[in-house]
Short mmCIF file of C-alpha atoms in Angstrom, two decimals:
data_model
loop_
_atom_site.label_atom_id
_atom_site.label_comp_id
_atom_site.label_asym_id
_atom_site.label_seq_id
_atom_site.Cartn_x
_atom_site.Cartn_y
_atom_site.Cartn_z
CA MET L 286 -9.36 12.19 -72.50
CA GLY L 287 -8.44 8.46 -71.74
CA LYS L 288 -10.73 5.43 -72.03
CA SER L 289 -10.63 4.64 -68.17
CA ARG L 290 -14.21 6.26 -67.89
CA ARG L 291 -17.01 6.11 -70.40
CA THR L 292 -17.90 9.21 -72.05
CA ILE L 293 -21.83 10.21 -71.69
CA PRO L 294 -22.70 9.56 -75.46
CA GLU L 295 -21.19 5.68 -74.93
CA GLU L 296 -23.04 5.18 -71.98
CA LEU L 297 -26.54 6.69 -73.51
CA LEU L 298 -26.07 4.05 -76.15
CA LEU L 299 -25.34 1.29 -74.01
CA LEU L 300 -28.57 2.05 -71.96
CA ALA L 301 -30.34 2.20 -75.05
CA LEU L 302 -29.09 -1.43 -76.21
CA ASP L 303 -31.71 -3.89 -75.89
CA PRO L 304 -29.99 -7.25 -74.50
CA GLN L 305 -32.85 -9.21 -75.94
CA THR L 306 -33.11 -7.82 -79.39
CA GLY L 307 -29.68 -6.23 -80.45
CA THR L 308 -31.33 -3.65 -81.43
CA THR L 309 -31.37 0.10 -79.77
CA ALA L 310 -34.60 1.76 -78.34
CA GLN L 311 -35.94 4.88 -79.37
CA PRO L 312 -33.99 5.08 -82.63
CA GLN L 313 -35.65 8.01 -84.22
CA THR L 314 -34.60 10.36 -80.87
CA LEU L 315 -31.27 8.57 -80.03
CA ASP L 316 -29.32 10.30 -82.57
CA LEU L 317 -30.52 13.61 -81.14
CA GLY L 318 -29.77 12.61 -77.94
CA LEU L 319 -26.28 11.65 -78.84
CA ALA L 320 -25.67 15.03 -80.17
CA GLY L 321 -26.54 16.14 -77.00
CA ALA L 322 -24.62 14.21 -74.98
CA GLN L 323 -21.31 15.07 -77.01
CA LEU L 324 -22.10 18.85 -75.93
CA VAL L 325 -22.39 17.61 -72.21
CA GLU L 326 -19.12 15.69 -72.70
CA LEU L 327 -17.26 18.36 -74.63
CA ALA L 328 -18.11 20.86 -71.82
CA MET L 329 -17.25 18.51 -68.88
CA ALA L 330 -13.66 18.08 -70.69
CA GLY L 331 -13.62 21.93 -70.76
CA ARG L 332 -13.76 22.43 -74.55
CA ILE L 333 -16.97 24.24 -74.68
CA VAL L 334 -18.92 26.39 -72.42
CA PRO L 335 -22.84 27.47 -72.49
CA ASP L 336 -23.10 31.05 -73.39
CA GLY L 337 -26.81 31.93 -72.99
CA ASP L 338 -28.88 29.15 -75.18
CA ARG L 339 -25.67 28.80 -77.34
CA ILE L 340 -22.43 26.72 -77.20
CA ALA L 341 -19.20 28.51 -77.81
CA VAL L 342 -15.72 26.63 -78.28
CA VAL L 343 -12.92 27.84 -75.65
CA ASN L 344 -10.54 25.22 -76.05
CA PRO L 345 -10.08 23.74 -79.52
CA ARG L 346 -7.72 21.23 -78.52
CA PRO L 347 -8.54 17.40 -79.18
CA THR L 348 -9.62 15.34 -76.59
CA GLY L 349 -8.56 11.86 -78.09
CA ASP L 350 -12.20 10.84 -78.52
CA PRO L 351 -12.48 10.38 -82.41
CA THR L 352 -16.08 10.89 -82.36
CA LEU L 353 -15.86 14.15 -79.96
CA ASP L 354 -13.11 15.51 -81.95
CA HIS L 355 -15.22 15.52 -84.89
CA ALA L 356 -17.86 16.91 -83.06
CA LEU L 357 -15.63 19.51 -81.87
CA GLU L 358 -13.87 20.23 -85.11
CA LEU L 359 -17.31 21.15 -86.51
CA LEU L 360 -18.36 23.17 -83.74
CA ARG L 361 -14.93 25.25 -84.13
CA ARG L 362 -15.64 25.44 -88.03
CA ARG L 363 -18.72 27.65 -87.40
CA GLY L 364 -16.33 30.26 -85.86
CA SER L 365 -19.24 31.67 -83.65
CA ALA L 366 -21.43 30.23 -81.02
CA VAL L 367 -23.97 28.14 -82.03
CA ARG L 368 -27.54 27.59 -80.45
CA ALA L 369 -27.66 24.19 -78.60
CA VAL L 370 -31.04 23.42 -80.61
CA HIS L 371 -29.49 24.06 -84.02
CA TRP L 372 -26.82 21.96 -83.00
CA ILE L 373 -28.51 19.18 -82.02
CA GLY L 374 -31.26 19.39 -84.92
CA GLY L 375 -28.86 19.93 -87.41
CA PRO L 376 -28.20 17.50 -90.71
CA ARG L 377 -25.85 15.24 -88.56
CA LEU L 378 -27.76 12.36 -88.33
CA GLY L 379 -26.57 9.07 -88.20
CA LEU L 380 -24.71 9.13 -85.03
CA ARG L 381 -26.15 5.89 -83.63
CA GLN L 382 -24.71 4.07 -86.26
CA THR L 383 -21.55 6.06 -85.94
CA TYR L 384 -21.67 5.16 -82.36
CA LEU L 385 -22.42 1.53 -82.64
CA ALA L 386 -19.28 1.11 -84.73
CA HIS L 387 -17.32 3.26 -82.16
CA LEU L 388 -17.88 1.05 -79.52
CA GLU L 389 -17.47 -2.12 -81.51
CA ARG L 390 -13.89 -0.79 -82.12
CA CYS L 391 -13.58 0.18 -78.57
CA ASP L 392 -14.60 -3.78 -77.90
CA MET L 393 -17.60 -2.57 -75.95
CA VAL L 394 -19.94 -4.34 -77.99
CA ARG L 395 -19.98 -6.99 -80.86
CA ALA L 396 -21.70 -6.90 -83.94
CA VAL L 397 -23.86 -10.33 -84.77
CA PRO L 398 -24.84 -10.66 -88.41
CA GLY L 399 -28.30 -12.01 -89.15
CA GLN L 400 -31.15 -12.19 -91.28
CA VAL L 401 -34.59 -10.82 -91.40
CA CYS L 402 -37.25 -13.15 -92.70
CA GLY L 403 -34.53 -15.50 -93.26
CA VAL L 404 -33.47 -13.21 -96.45
CA LEU L 405 -32.60 -9.35 -95.57
CA PRO L 406 -29.28 -9.21 -93.88
CA THR L 407 -29.06 -7.41 -90.81
CA THR L 408 -26.56 -6.94 -87.93
CA ARG L 409 -27.65 -6.75 -84.26
CA TYR L 410 -25.30 -5.65 -81.14
CA GLN L 411 -24.57 -7.23 -77.89
CA ALA L 412 -22.37 -5.76 -75.17
CA SER L 413 -19.25 -7.22 -74.57
CA ASP L 414 -19.57 -7.05 -71.02
CA ASP L 415 -23.02 -7.34 -69.34
CA CYS L 416 -21.66 -6.13 -66.23
CA THR L 417 -20.73 -2.73 -67.46
CA ASN L 418 -24.23 -2.12 -68.47
CA SER L 419 -25.59 -3.13 -65.25
CA ALA L 420 -23.25 -0.55 -63.59
CA ILE L 421 -24.56 2.15 -65.69
CA LYS L 422 -28.19 1.39 -65.11
CA GLU L 423 -27.43 0.92 -61.67
CA ARG L 424 -25.86 4.47 -60.93
CA LEU L 425 -29.61 5.64 -62.02
CA ASP L 426 -31.20 3.20 -60.06
CA THR L 427 -29.28 4.35 -57.06
CA ALA L 428 -30.05 7.78 -57.69
CA ILE L 429 -33.86 7.04 -58.36
CA ARG L 430 -34.04 4.81 -54.97
CA THR L 431 -32.35 6.63 -52.50
CA GLY L 432 -33.00 10.33 -53.63
CA VAL L 433 -29.49 11.59 -52.97
CA PRO L 434 -28.44 13.72 -55.54
CA PRO L 435 -26.14 12.19 -58.21
CA ASP L 436 -22.79 13.13 -59.43
CA PRO L 437 -23.06 15.77 -62.76
CA ARG L 438 -22.49 12.77 -64.87
CA THR L 439 -24.98 10.37 -63.75
CA ALA L 440 -27.53 13.70 -63.70
CA ALA L 441 -26.58 14.30 -67.29
CA LEU L 442 -26.92 10.98 -68.18
CA ALA L 443 -30.51 10.80 -66.61
CA ALA L 444 -31.57 13.89 -68.12
CA LEU L 445 -30.59 12.89 -71.67
CA ALA L 446 -32.13 9.21 -71.46
CA HIS L 447 -35.47 10.75 -70.52
CA ALA L 448 -35.27 13.37 -73.26
CA VAL L 449 -34.94 10.78 -75.80
CA GLY L 450 -37.62 8.55 -74.20
CA LEU L 451 -35.59 5.76 -72.66
CA GLY L 452 -37.82 5.87 -69.44
CA LYS L 453 -40.42 3.13 -70.63
CA HIS L 454 -37.33 1.08 -71.84
CA LEU L 455 -35.61 0.94 -68.61
CA TYR L 456 -38.60 1.28 -66.24
CA PRO L 457 -41.31 -0.32 -67.99
CA GLY L 458 -45.20 -0.81 -67.52
CA ASN L 459 -47.33 0.69 -64.44
CA GLU L 460 -44.80 -0.69 -62.04
CA GLY L 461 -42.09 1.63 -63.31
CA ARG L 462 -44.16 4.78 -63.36
CA SER L 463 -42.69 6.27 -60.51
CA SER L 464 -39.10 5.28 -61.25
CA ARG L 465 -39.77 7.31 -65.08
CA SER L 466 -41.02 10.28 -62.80
CA ARG L 467 -38.24 10.37 -60.70
CA LEU L 468 -35.62 9.82 -63.24
CA ARG L 469 -37.05 12.82 -65.16
CA ASP L 470 -36.64 14.61 -61.94
CA LEU L 471 -32.98 13.76 -61.87
CA ILE L 472 -32.94 16.71 -64.46
CA ARG L 473 -32.32 19.24 -62.22
CA TYR L 474 -29.18 18.05 -60.60
CA ASP L 475 -27.14 18.89 -63.49
CA PRO L 476 -27.73 22.33 -65.06
CA LEU L 477 -25.63 21.93 -68.21
CA GLY L 478 -27.16 18.26 -68.84
CA GLY L 479 -30.61 19.80 -68.26
CA MET L 480 -30.55 22.74 -70.58
CA VAL L 481 -29.48 20.23 -73.38
CA ALA L 482 -31.89 17.56 -72.76
CA HIS L 483 -34.39 20.37 -72.76
CA ALA L 484 -32.82 21.45 -76.27
CA VAL L 485 -33.17 17.71 -77.33
CA MET L 486 -36.87 18.06 -76.45
CA ASP L 487 -37.24 21.11 -78.01
CA VAL L 488 -36.06 19.73 -81.37
CA GLN L 489 -38.18 16.45 -81.22
CA ASN L 490 -41.45 19.06 -80.70
CA GLY L 491 -40.37 20.96 -83.45
CA LEU L 492 -40.11 24.11 -81.44
CA PRO L 493 -38.05 27.16 -82.19
CA ALA L 494 -35.01 28.38 -80.16
CA PRO L 495 -35.76 30.91 -77.87
CA GLN L 496 -34.67 34.25 -78.73
CA VAL L 497 -32.44 34.84 -76.00
CA ARG L 498 -30.23 37.58 -78.07
CA GLY L 499 -31.42 40.03 -80.24
CA THR L 500 -34.97 40.12 -78.88
CA ALA L 501 -36.68 43.41 -80.16
CA PRO L 502 -37.23 45.75 -77.45
CA GLY L 503 -40.19 45.65 -75.31
CA ARG L 504 -40.99 42.19 -76.86
CA PRO L 505 -41.06 39.66 -74.42
CA VAL L 506 -38.80 36.51 -74.71
CA ALA L 507 -41.06 33.55 -76.00
CA ARG L 508 -40.51 30.44 -74.29
CA PRO L 509 -42.50 27.19 -75.17
CA THR L 510 -45.34 25.95 -72.25
CA GLY L 511 -44.73 22.90 -70.41
CA ARG L 512 -40.94 23.69 -69.37
CA PRO L 513 -39.06 25.52 -67.01
CA SER L 514 -38.51 29.19 -67.61
CA ALA L 515 -35.18 29.36 -65.63
CA LEU L 516 -32.52 27.74 -68.07
CA PRO L 517 -30.88 31.28 -68.38
CA GLY L 518 -30.12 30.95 -64.89
CA MET L 519 -29.41 27.08 -65.10
CA VAL L 520 -26.77 27.72 -67.77
CA ARG L 521 -24.93 30.63 -65.81
CA ALA L 522 -24.73 28.21 -63.23
CA ALA L 523 -23.30 25.42 -65.23
CA ALA L 524 -20.56 27.80 -66.36
CA ARG L 525 -19.16 28.61 -63.08
#
């Protein structure tokens, strides 16, 4: 995987980076979103495929991106398909810092040392190219403004941005309410990104994984309320 195109995890983190404060919005949930974004990127690279509510490795060949390859290797070591919610909610937090260091190595951000209250050392991050960040945001703005179905990468990015709560960061205040609503609606344009985004939200809400496999005969599959019930069909569409 060449670096002519930014990955979805990289773009998600750049969207979350506040140019004024040098910190990231939604730090508590961003790790979950980055883990989900890795799944989407690996699927788009042909390394994994959705299998019901699970993710299965079909090609363990490295992508050339160290952060994605580490995730791919962890998935491969599982030896069997893993539920998306279990992967996203697993004990692999710290991805936000990992990706900040990764973006710094790739010269996409630069670290600015500072102090809190003039005493405690801290590090803030600034995008190396504001035009790059503007271009990422413009893709979302265009999809929201025009209503034209976005490409799968933009749709997946929008779904994940909504899932981790970046809507209020990107489109703040009452004036941004309609844009936040349309950002949420973009989730339907990428089945895989939508499935992963729902898994991210399930982890945040503490909901168990849907029992798609091994459900006892005669018992209905339990689905959390307040979310679409057509995820299996969405996943099958993504796998084609």
